PDB file of C-alpha atoms and ligand atoms in Angstrom:
ATOM      1  CA  MET A   1     127.138 118.475 101.475  1.00  0.00           C
ATOM      2  CA  ASP A   2     124.659 120.189  98.697  1.00  0.00           C
ATOM      3  CA  THR A   3     122.442 118.781  96.707  1.00  0.00           C
ATOM      4  CA  GLU A   4     123.602 116.773  93.528  1.00  0.00           C
ATOM      5  CA  ILE A   5     123.191 114.903  90.530  1.00  0.00           C
ATOM      6  CA  GLY A   6     124.354 111.862  91.003  1.00  0.00           C
ATOM      7  CA  THR A   7     126.132 109.817  87.528  1.00  0.00           C
ATOM      8  CA  SER A   8     122.424 107.481  87.585  1.00  0.00           C
ATOM      9  CA  GLY A   9     119.879 110.625  87.248  1.00  0.00           C
ATOM     10  CA  ILE A  10     119.010 110.479  91.274  1.00  0.00           C
ATOM     11  CA  THR A  11     119.473 113.109  92.863  1.00  0.00           C
ATOM     12  CA  LEU A  12     121.622 113.295  96.223  1.00  0.00           C
ATOM     13  CA  TYR A  13     119.626 115.446  98.431  1.00  0.00           C
ATOM     14  CA  GLY A  14     121.689 117.557 101.166  1.00  0.00           C
ATOM     15  CA  LEU A  15     120.546 118.952 104.695  1.00  0.00           C
ATOM     16  CA  GLU A  16     118.280 121.479 103.479  1.00  0.00           C
ATOM     17  CA  GLY A  17     116.540 118.673 101.533  1.00  0.00           C
ATOM     18  CA  PHE A  18     116.565 116.137 104.775  1.00  0.00           C
ATOM     19  CA  ALA A  19     115.668 119.147 106.721  1.00  0.00           C
ATOM     20  CA  GLY A  20     112.307 119.841 104.402  1.00  0.00           C
ATOM     21  CA  MET A  21     111.962 115.573 104.166  1.00  0.00           C
ATOM     22  CA  ARG A  22     111.601 116.048 107.370  1.00  0.00           C
ATOM     23  CA  THR A  23     108.592 118.684 107.951  1.00  0.00           C
ATOM     24  CA  ALA A  24     106.964 117.490 105.855  1.00  0.00           C
ATOM     25  CA  GLY A  25     107.612 113.402 106.624  1.00  0.00           C
ATOM     26  CA  GLN A  26     106.063 114.651 109.736  1.00  0.00           C
ATOM     27  CA  LEU A  27     103.173 116.100 108.766  1.00  0.00           C
ATOM     28  CA  ALA A  28     101.972 113.726 106.871  1.00  0.00           C
ATOM     29  CA  ALA A  29     102.215 111.351 109.977  1.00  0.00           C
ATOM     30  CA  GLU A  30     100.157 113.182 112.417  1.00  0.00           C
ATOM     31  CA  ALA A  31      97.513 113.503 109.454  1.00  0.00           C
ATOM     32  CA  LEU A  32      97.443 109.881 110.099  1.00  0.00           C
ATOM     33  CA  ASP A  33      97.404 110.141 113.870  1.00  0.00           C
ATOM     34  CA  MET A  34      94.113 112.336 113.224  1.00  0.00           C
ATOM     35  CA  LEU A  35      92.886 109.819 111.453  1.00  0.00           C
ATOM     36  CA  VAL A  36      93.198 107.333 113.826  1.00  0.00           C
ATOM     37  CA  GLU A  37      90.126 108.058 116.048  1.00  0.00           C
ATOM     38  CA  TYR A  38      87.994 108.430 112.707  1.00  0.00           C
ATOM     39  CA  VAL A  39      87.959 105.641 111.191  1.00  0.00           C
ATOM     40  CA  VAL A  40      85.658 103.000 112.702  1.00  0.00           C
ATOM     41  CA  PRO A  41      82.476 101.081 111.488  1.00  0.00           C
ATOM     42  CA  GLY A  42      80.153 103.266 109.435  1.00  0.00           C
ATOM     43  CA  VAL A  43      82.665 106.391 108.376  1.00  0.00           C
ATOM     44  CA  THR A  44      82.856 106.706 104.605  1.00  0.00           C
ATOM     45  CA  THR A  45      86.158 106.497 103.237  1.00  0.00           C
ATOM     46  CA  GLU A  46      85.323 110.609 101.385  1.00  0.00           C
ATOM     47  CA  ALA A  47      84.941 111.949 105.485  1.00  0.00           C
ATOM     48  CA  LEU A  48      87.823 110.699 105.882  1.00  0.00           C
ATOM     49  CA  ASP A  49      88.810 112.809 102.554  1.00  0.00           C
ATOM     50  CA  GLN A  50      87.951 116.186 104.381  1.00  0.00           C
ATOM     51  CA  ARG A  51      89.548 115.610 106.592  1.00  0.00           C
ATOM     52  CA  VAL A  52      92.358 115.339 105.616  1.00  0.00           C
ATOM     53  CA  MET A  53      91.546 118.164 103.463  1.00  0.00           C
ATOM     54  CA  GLU A  54      91.848 120.616 105.643  1.00  0.00           C
ATOM     55  CA  PHE A  55      94.518 119.468 108.810  1.00  0.00           C
ATOM     56  CA  ALA A  56      96.284 120.753 105.259  1.00  0.00           C
ATOM     57  CA  ARG A  57      95.194 124.026 104.424  1.00  0.00           C
ATOM     58  CA  ASP A  58      95.300 124.636 108.507  1.00  0.00           C
ATOM     59  CA  HIS A  59      99.607 123.799 108.616  1.00  0.00           C
ATOM     60  CA  LYS A  60      99.674 125.202 104.455  1.00  0.00           C
ATOM     61  CA  ALA A  61     100.633 121.882 102.918  1.00  0.00           C
ATOM     62  CA  VAL A  62      99.238 121.116  99.316  1.00  0.00           C
ATOM     63  CA  PRO A  63      97.819 117.186  99.259  1.00  0.00           C
ATOM     64  CA  ALA A  64      99.906 116.220  96.769  1.00  0.00           C
ATOM     65  CA  PRO A  65      97.392 113.151  94.634  1.00  0.00           C
ATOM     66  CA  LEU A  66      94.793 115.793  93.747  1.00  0.00           C
ATOM     67  CA  ASN A  67      94.915 116.623  90.679  1.00  0.00           C
ATOM     68  CA  TYR A  68      97.950 114.501  89.997  1.00  0.00           C
ATOM     69  CA  ARG A  69      98.123 112.704  86.949  1.00  0.00           C
ATOM     70  CA  GLY A  70      93.822 113.605  86.994  1.00  0.00           C
ATOM     71  CA  PHE A  71      93.566 111.748  90.309  1.00  0.00           C
ATOM     72  CA  PRO A  72      90.316 113.101  91.969  1.00  0.00           C
ATOM     73  CA  LYS A  73      91.042 113.126  95.375  1.00  0.00           C
ATOM     74  CA  GLY A  74      93.564 113.728  98.059  1.00  0.00           C
ATOM     75  CA  ILE A  75      94.239 110.740  99.640  1.00  0.00           C
ATOM     76  CA  CYS A  76      94.152 107.033  98.553  1.00  0.00           C
ATOM     77  CA  THR A  77      92.032 104.564 100.518  1.00  0.00           C
ATOM     78  CA  SER A  78      92.379 101.131  99.749  1.00  0.00           C
ATOM     79  CA  VAL A  79      89.621  98.753 101.712  1.00  0.00           C
ATOM     80  CA  ASN A  80      89.902  94.672 101.896  1.00  0.00           C
ATOM     81  CA  HIS A  81      91.451  93.518  98.380  1.00  0.00           C
ATOM     82  CA  VAL A  82      91.326  96.917  97.214  1.00  0.00           C
ATOM     83  CA  VAL A  83      95.639  96.862  96.518  1.00  0.00           C
ATOM     84  CA  CYS A  84      96.014 100.199  96.474  1.00  0.00           C
ATOM     85  CA  HIS A  85      94.869 103.629  94.514  1.00  0.00           C
ATOM     86  CA  GLY A  86      91.307 103.263  95.895  1.00  0.00           C
ATOM     87  CA  ILE A  87      89.536 106.817  94.882  1.00  0.00           C
ATOM     88  CA  PRO A  88      87.825 107.674  98.465  1.00  0.00           C
ATOM     89  CA  GLY A  89      83.796 107.964  98.473  1.00  0.00           C
ATOM     90  CA  PRO A  90      80.559 107.400  99.716  1.00  0.00           C
ATOM     91  CA  LYS A  91      80.164 103.970 100.800  1.00  0.00           C
ATOM     92  CA  PRO A  92      81.169 103.360 105.140  1.00  0.00           C
ATOM     93  CA  LEU A  93      83.141 100.894 105.934  1.00  0.00           C
ATOM     94  CA  ARG A  94      82.543  98.400 107.956  1.00  0.00           C
ATOM     95  CA  GLU A  95      83.120  96.388 110.997  1.00  0.00           C
ATOM     96  CA  GLY A  96      86.391  94.002 110.316  1.00  0.00           C
ATOM     97  CA  ASP A  97      87.445  95.968 106.929  1.00  0.00           C
ATOM     98  CA  ILE A  98      91.075  96.482 107.031  1.00  0.00           C
ATOM     99  CA  VAL A  99      91.815 100.233 105.149  1.00  0.00           C
ATOM    100  CA  ASN A 100      95.019 101.906 103.628  1.00  0.00           C
ATOM    101  CA  ILE A 101      96.024 105.162 104.142  1.00  0.00           C
ATOM    102  CA  ASP A 102      97.993 106.578 102.652  1.00  0.00           C
ATOM    103  CA  VAL A 103      98.454 109.918 102.800  1.00  0.00           C
ATOM    104  CA  THR A 104     101.204 112.493 100.805  1.00  0.00           C
ATOM    105  CA  LEU A 105     101.650 116.493 102.024  1.00  0.00           C
ATOM    106  CA  ILE A 106     103.603 118.839  99.994  1.00  0.00           C
ATOM    107  CA  VAL A 107     105.593 121.753 102.369  1.00  0.00           C
ATOM    108  CA  ASP A 108     107.473 124.229 100.480  1.00  0.00           C
ATOM    109  CA  GLY A 109     108.098 121.996  97.543  1.00  0.00           C
ATOM    110  CA  TRP A 110     108.923 118.314  99.837  1.00  0.00           C
ATOM    111  CA  HIS A 111     106.119 115.563  99.467  1.00  0.00           C
ATOM    112  CA  GLY A 112     106.229 113.771 102.605  1.00  0.00           C
ATOM    113  CA  ASP A 113     104.483 110.180 101.474  1.00  0.00           C
ATOM    114  CA  THR A 114     103.496 107.877 103.907  1.00  0.00           C
ATOM    115  CA  SER A 115     100.556 104.836 104.833  1.00  0.00           C
ATOM    116  CA  ARG A 116      99.219 102.507 107.012  1.00  0.00           C
ATOM    117  CA  MET A 117      96.832 100.137 108.164  1.00  0.00           C
ATOM    118  CA  PHE A 118      93.730 101.474 110.474  1.00  0.00           C
ATOM    119  CA  SER A 119      91.377  98.218 111.481  1.00  0.00           C
ATOM    120  CA  VAL A 120      87.904  99.634 111.187  1.00  0.00           C
ATOM    121  CA  GLY A 121      86.275  97.797 114.772  1.00  0.00           C
ATOM    122  CA  GLN A 122      87.327  93.604 115.511  1.00  0.00           C
ATOM    123  CA  ILE A 123      88.878  92.937 112.474  1.00  0.00           C
ATOM    124  CA  PRO A 124      88.983  88.278 111.029  1.00  0.00           C
ATOM    125  CA  ARG A 125      92.532  86.644 112.483  1.00  0.00           C
ATOM    126  CA  LYS A 126      93.713  86.291 108.556  1.00  0.00           C
ATOM    127  CA  ALA A 127      93.305  89.978 108.219  1.00  0.00           C
ATOM    128  CA  GLU A 128      95.354  91.222 111.878  1.00  0.00           C
ATOM    129  CA  ARG A 129      98.109  88.561 110.065  1.00  0.00           C
ATOM    130  CA  LEU A 130      98.164  89.936 107.220  1.00  0.00           C
ATOM    131  CA  VAL A 131      98.402  93.328 108.942  1.00  0.00           C
ATOM    132  CA  ASP A 132     101.433  91.967 111.448  1.00  0.00           C
ATOM    133  CA  VAL A 133     103.446  90.586 108.035  1.00  0.00           C
ATOM    134  CA  THR A 134     103.000  93.312 106.201  1.00  0.00           C
ATOM    135  CA  TYR A 135     104.394  95.287 108.072  1.00  0.00           C
ATOM    136  CA  GLU A 136     107.316  93.528 108.888  1.00  0.00           C
ATOM    137  CA  SER A 137     108.011  93.517 105.016  1.00  0.00           C
ATOM    138  CA  LEU A 138     108.103  96.766 104.878  1.00  0.00           C
ATOM    139  CA  MET A 139     110.360  97.375 108.479  1.00  0.00           C
ATOM    140  CA  ARG A 140     112.828  94.156 107.216  1.00  0.00           C
ATOM    141  CA  GLY A 141     113.475  96.592 104.302  1.00  0.00           C
ATOM    142  CA  ILE A 142     113.824  99.610 105.998  1.00  0.00           C
ATOM    143  CA  ALA A 143     116.855  98.157 107.729  1.00  0.00           C
ATOM    144  CA  ALA A 144     118.265  96.140 104.624  1.00  0.00           C
ATOM    145  CA  VAL A 145     119.034  99.825 103.560  1.00  0.00           C
ATOM    146  CA  LYS A 146     122.832 100.683 103.853  1.00  0.00           C
ATOM    147  CA  PRO A 147     125.393 102.937 101.652  1.00  0.00           C
ATOM    148  CA  GLY A 148     126.976  99.576 100.006  1.00  0.00           C
ATOM    149  CA  GLN A 149     123.787  97.879  99.210  1.00  0.00           C
ATOM    150  CA  THR A 150     122.268  97.542  96.597  1.00  0.00           C
ATOM    151  CA  THR A 151     118.366  98.663  96.011  1.00  0.00           C
ATOM    152  CA  GLY A 152     117.702  94.378  95.876  1.00  0.00           C
ATOM    153  CA  HIS A 153     118.682  94.595  98.566  1.00  0.00           C
ATOM    154  CA  ILE A 154     115.277  95.240 100.363  1.00  0.00           C
ATOM    155  CA  GLY A 155     113.307  94.068  98.060  1.00  0.00           C
ATOM    156  CA  GLU A 156     114.835  90.719  98.518  1.00  0.00           C
ATOM    157  CA  ALA A 157     114.651  91.211 102.074  1.00  0.00           C
ATOM    158  CA  ILE A 158     111.013  92.276 101.897  1.00  0.00           C
ATOM    159  CA  GLN A 159     110.154  89.328  99.102  1.00  0.00           C
ATOM    160  CA  THR A 160     111.742  86.636 101.575  1.00  0.00           C
ATOM    161  CA  PHE A 161     109.854  87.184 104.490  1.00  0.00           C
ATOM    162  CA  ALA A 162     106.520  87.474 103.017  1.00  0.00           C
ATOM    163  CA  GLU A 163     106.664  85.095 101.082  1.00  0.00           C
ATOM    164  CA  GLY A 164     108.085  83.105 103.691  1.00  0.00           C
ATOM    165  CA  GLN A 165     104.890  83.731 105.819  1.00  0.00           C
ATOM    166  CA  ARG A 166     102.853  82.096 103.097  1.00  0.00           C
ATOM    167  CA  CYS A 167     101.922  85.798 101.429  1.00  0.00           C
ATOM    168  CA  SER A 168     102.612  87.523  97.903  1.00  0.00           C
ATOM    169  CA  VAL A 169     104.574  90.662  97.008  1.00  0.00           C
ATOM    170  CA  VAL A 170     102.984  93.329  94.362  1.00  0.00           C
ATOM    171  CA  ARG A 171     104.547  93.106  91.241  1.00  0.00           C
ATOM    172  CA  GLU A 172     103.180  96.021  89.405  1.00  0.00           C
ATOM    173  CA  PHE A 173     104.263  98.655  91.592  1.00  0.00           C
ATOM    174  CA  CYS A 174     107.053  99.548  93.618  1.00  0.00           C
ATOM    175  CA  GLY A 175     108.864 102.610  95.432  1.00  0.00           C
ATOM    176  CA  HIS A 176     110.458 105.467  94.555  1.00  0.00           C
ATOM    177  CA  GLY A 177     112.800 107.678  94.576  1.00  0.00           C
ATOM    178  CA  LEU A 178     111.163 111.598  95.687  1.00  0.00           C
ATOM    179  CA  GLY A 179     111.869 114.470  96.816  1.00  0.00           C
ATOM    180  CA  LEU A 180     111.216 118.139  95.072  1.00  0.00           C
ATOM    181  CA  ASN A 181     109.019 115.856  93.184  1.00  0.00           C
ATOM    182  CA  PHE A 182     106.375 113.192  94.525  1.00  0.00           C
ATOM    183  CA  HIS A 183     107.778 109.853  91.825  1.00  0.00           C
ATOM    184  CA  GLU A 184     111.374 110.136  90.757  1.00  0.00           C
ATOM    185  CA  PRO A 185     114.419 107.474  90.339  1.00  0.00           C
ATOM    186  CA  PRO A 186     115.226 105.187  91.608  1.00  0.00           C
ATOM    187  CA  ASN A 187     112.421 102.891  91.161  1.00  0.00           C
ATOM    188  CA  ILE A 188     112.022 100.680  95.065  1.00  0.00           C
ATOM    189  CA  LEU A 189     111.468  97.230  94.042  1.00  0.00           C
ATOM    190  CA  HIS A 190     109.765  95.253  96.795  1.00  0.00           C
ATOM    191  CA  TYR A 191     111.257  91.093  95.135  1.00  0.00           C
ATOM    192  CA  GLY A 192     114.251  91.092  93.893  1.00  0.00           C
ATOM    193  CA  LYS A 193     117.269  90.152  94.939  1.00  0.00           C
ATOM    194  CA  ALA A 194     120.616  90.937  96.436  1.00  0.00           C
ATOM    195  CA  GLY A 195     123.353  93.296  94.922  1.00  0.00           C
ATOM    196  CA  GLU A 196     119.907  94.064  91.400  1.00  0.00           C
ATOM    197  CA  GLY A 197     119.093  97.630  91.104  1.00  0.00           C
ATOM    198  CA  VAL A 198     121.149 100.527  91.518  1.00  0.00           C
ATOM    199  CA  GLU A 199     123.699 101.196  94.789  1.00  0.00           C
ATOM    200  CA  LEU A 200     122.506 102.700  98.053  1.00  0.00           C
ATOM    201  CA  LYS A 201     124.800 105.929  98.600  1.00  0.00           C
ATOM    202  CA  PRO A 202     124.172 108.759 101.407  1.00  0.00           C
ATOM    203  CA  GLY A 203     121.742 111.432 100.165  1.00  0.00           C
ATOM    204  CA  MET A 204     119.238 109.171  98.156  1.00  0.00           C
ATOM    205  CA  ILE A 205     115.348 109.818  99.594  1.00  0.00           C
ATOM    206  CA  PHE A 206     113.421 107.022  98.650  1.00  0.00           C
ATOM    207  CA  THR A 207     109.977 105.004  99.321  1.00  0.00           C
ATOM    208  CA  ILE A 208     109.402 101.547 100.694  1.00  0.00           C
ATOM    209  CA  GLU A 209     106.121 100.694 100.034  1.00  0.00           C
ATOM    210  CA  PRO A 210     105.329  97.163 100.443  1.00  0.00           C
ATOM    211  CA  MET A 211     101.673  95.634  99.350  1.00  0.00           C
ATOM    212  CA  ILE A 212     101.658  92.023 100.417  1.00  0.00           C
ATOM    213  CA  ASN A 213      98.583  89.851  99.190  1.00  0.00           C
ATOM    214  CA  LEU A 214      97.128  86.213 101.605  1.00  0.00           C
ATOM    215  CA  GLY A 215      96.272  84.889  98.014  1.00  0.00           C
ATOM    216  CA  ARG A 216      98.297  85.238  94.870  1.00  0.00           C
ATOM    217  CA  ALA A 217     100.159  88.126  94.107  1.00  0.00           C
ATOM    218  CA  PRO A 218      98.588  89.659  90.104  1.00  0.00           C
ATOM    219  CA  VAL A 219      96.609  92.386  90.273  1.00  0.00           C
ATOM    220  CA  LYS A 220      93.903  94.601  87.984  1.00  0.00           C
ATOM    221  CA  VAL A 221      92.808  97.923  87.910  1.00  0.00           C
ATOM    222  CA  LEU A 222      89.367  98.388  88.168  1.00  0.00           C
ATOM    223  CA  PRO A 223      87.839 101.111  84.596  1.00  0.00           C
ATOM    224  CA  ASP A 224      87.482 103.756  86.696  1.00  0.00           C
ATOM    225  CA  GLY A 225      92.082 103.609  85.865  1.00  0.00           C
ATOM    226  CA  TRP A 226      93.034 104.048  89.834  1.00  0.00           C
ATOM    227  CA  THR A 227      92.419 101.490  91.445  1.00  0.00           C
ATOM    228  CA  ALA A 228      94.353  98.311  92.245  1.00  0.00           C
ATOM    229  CA  VAL A 229      92.494  95.548  93.500  1.00  0.00           C
ATOM    230  CA  THR A 230      93.355  91.641  94.053  1.00  0.00           C
ATOM    231  CA  ARG A 231      92.338  89.600  90.685  1.00  0.00           C
ATOM    232  CA  ASP A 232      91.684  86.669  92.827  1.00  0.00           C
ATOM    233  CA  ARG A 233      89.741  89.055  95.972  1.00  0.00           C
ATOM    234  CA  GLN A 234      91.750  87.624  99.133  1.00  0.00           C
ATOM    235  CA  LEU A 235      92.601  90.657 100.738  1.00  0.00           C
ATOM    236  CA  SER A 236      96.195  92.922 100.682  1.00  0.00           C
ATOM    237  CA  ALA A 237      97.628  95.272 102.904  1.00  0.00           C
ATOM    238  CA  GLN A 238     100.378  98.026 102.265  1.00  0.00           C
ATOM    239  CA  PHE A 239     102.433 100.444 104.296  1.00  0.00           C
ATOM    240  CA  GLU A 240     105.025 103.120 103.397  1.00  0.00           C
ATOM    241  CA  HIS A 241     107.993 105.789 104.494  1.00  0.00           C
ATOM    242  CA  SER A 242     109.624 108.112 103.031  1.00  0.00           C
ATOM    243  CA  ILE A 243     113.200 108.016 103.863  1.00  0.00           C
ATOM    244  CA  GLY A 244     117.141 109.002 103.899  1.00  0.00           C
ATOM    245  CA  VAL A 245     119.738 107.032 103.684  1.00  0.00           C
ATOM    246  CA  THR A 246     122.871 108.020 105.461  1.00  0.00           C
ATOM    247  CA  GLU A 247     126.404 107.695 106.090  1.00  0.00           C
ATOM    248  CA  ASP A 248     125.991 104.503 108.324  1.00  0.00           C
ATOM    249  CA  GLY A 249     121.085 103.428 107.799  1.00  0.00           C
ATOM    250  CA  CYS A 250     118.820 105.404 106.824  1.00  0.00           C
ATOM    251  CA  GLU A 251     116.702 108.161 108.284  1.00  0.00           C
ATOM    252  CA  VAL A 252     112.947 107.597 108.311  1.00  0.00           C
ATOM    253  CA  PHE A 253     111.349 110.966 107.985  1.00  0.00           C
ATOM    254  CA  THR A 254     107.347 110.076 108.490  1.00  0.00           C
ATOM    255  CA  LEU A 255     107.556 107.755 111.983  1.00  0.00           C
ATOM    256  CA  SER A 256     104.373 108.651 113.815  1.00  0.00           C
ATOM    257  CA  PRO A 257     104.697 111.208 116.324  1.00  0.00           C
ATOM    258  CA  LYS A 258     101.857 109.045 118.630  1.00  0.00           C
ATOM    259  CA  GLY A 259     102.925 105.837 118.076  1.00  0.00           C
ATOM    260  CA  TYR A 260     100.432 104.847 115.861  1.00  0.00           C
ATOM    261  CA  HIS A 261     102.732 102.287 113.752  1.00  0.00           C
ATOM    262  CA  CYS A 262     100.831  99.893 113.815  1.00  0.00           C
ATOM    263  CA  PRO A 263      97.312  98.353 114.094  1.00  0.00           C
ATOM    264  CA  PRO A 264      95.613  97.935 116.647  1.00  0.00           C
ATOM    265  CA  PHE A 265      96.521 101.413 117.922  1.00  0.00           C
ATOM    266  CA  ALA A 266      95.918 102.448 121.804  1.00  0.00           C
ATOM    267  CA  VAL A 267      94.159 105.477 122.060  1.00  0.00           C
ATOM    268  CA  ALA A 268      94.608 107.118 125.107  1.00  0.00           C
ATOM    269  CA  ALA A 269      91.751 107.921 126.621  1.00  0.00           C
TER     270      ALA A 269
HETATM  271  N1  MF3 B   1     100.758 108.293  97.833  1.00  0.00           N
HETATM  272  C1  MF3 B   1     100.821 106.946  96.145  1.00  0.00           C
HETATM  273  C2  MF3 B   1     102.546 105.887  96.450  1.00  0.00           C
HETATM  274  O1  MF3 B   1     103.086 106.059  97.003  1.00  0.00           O
HETATM  275  C3  MF3 B   1     100.749 107.915  95.197  1.00  0.00           C
HETATM  276  C4  MF3 B   1      99.505 107.933  94.971  1.00  0.00           C
HETATM  277  S1  MF3 B   1      98.644 109.070  93.025  1.00  0.00           S
HETATM  278  C5  MF3 B   1      97.440 108.894  93.045  1.00  0.00           C
HETATM  279  O2  MF3 B   1     103.277 106.593  95.221  1.00  0.00           O
HETATM  280  F1  MF3 B   1      97.603 109.802  92.255  1.00  0.00           F
HETATM  281  F2  MF3 B   1      96.919 107.795  93.632  1.00  0.00           F
HETATM  282  F3  MF3 B   1      97.000 109.622  95.215  1.00  0.00           F
HETATM  283 CO1   CO B   2     104.845 106.830  97.515  1.00  0.00          CO
HETATM  284 CO1   CO B   3     102.150 107.394  99.160  1.00  0.00          CO
END
């Protein structure tokens, strides 16, 4: 199958695209695996950014966020009530924090985009619950991906589960098509109804990246123009995978090589 542009303006990628995304996705997941041992009380998020910048250089990859629409760093680090697009900085992480680290690496033009939650030392039980609900939300969204279903099936699977756990789904940000571009059609909403949106077809490549809040859904963006926070200042969590639609389901390009899917990560001694 060669790459073609479908009628909806959504690129259907062929074997070359899937191979490129596999390589880029694996490297991005490896970068997150590499960070696990460094996410400890006292580390700054800019030190974690530096680790990924060096990892990218050593692997001949380019961190896509750097200078993307003026974003100043190579990764996003979103701590506690920060929903997404947190900018790495000099403030140390503290015991009990939860942090989303979002890595996008470009390898030979292909974008591998993935994020996970990390716990800093021991975290409160309510934070643990939110992280678990958010991971399960992503995996239920992924399980809904199949040709003939719609993007609305993905949103419904995520929304139904998250709200059933008394959590809320952020509306202002969504998953996105990607490949040779960082962001392209289709938009993948993390809420909605089966049958809404666009029909899924083999060859579509996109992210699913639900942001789930312990409190209410509304968010606001801080004056830095990037940092999105919950309006009620309650905790928010997010996980993200890049996937490709296959004939009978999907391929996840950004699985953790070390099995660090969801914290607490059992790190081998
Ligand atoms: N990686 C984010 C996503 O999942 C996008 C970050 S854009 C940035 O789509 F500019 F904030 F880095
Ligand atoms: Co993304
Ligand atoms: Co991302």
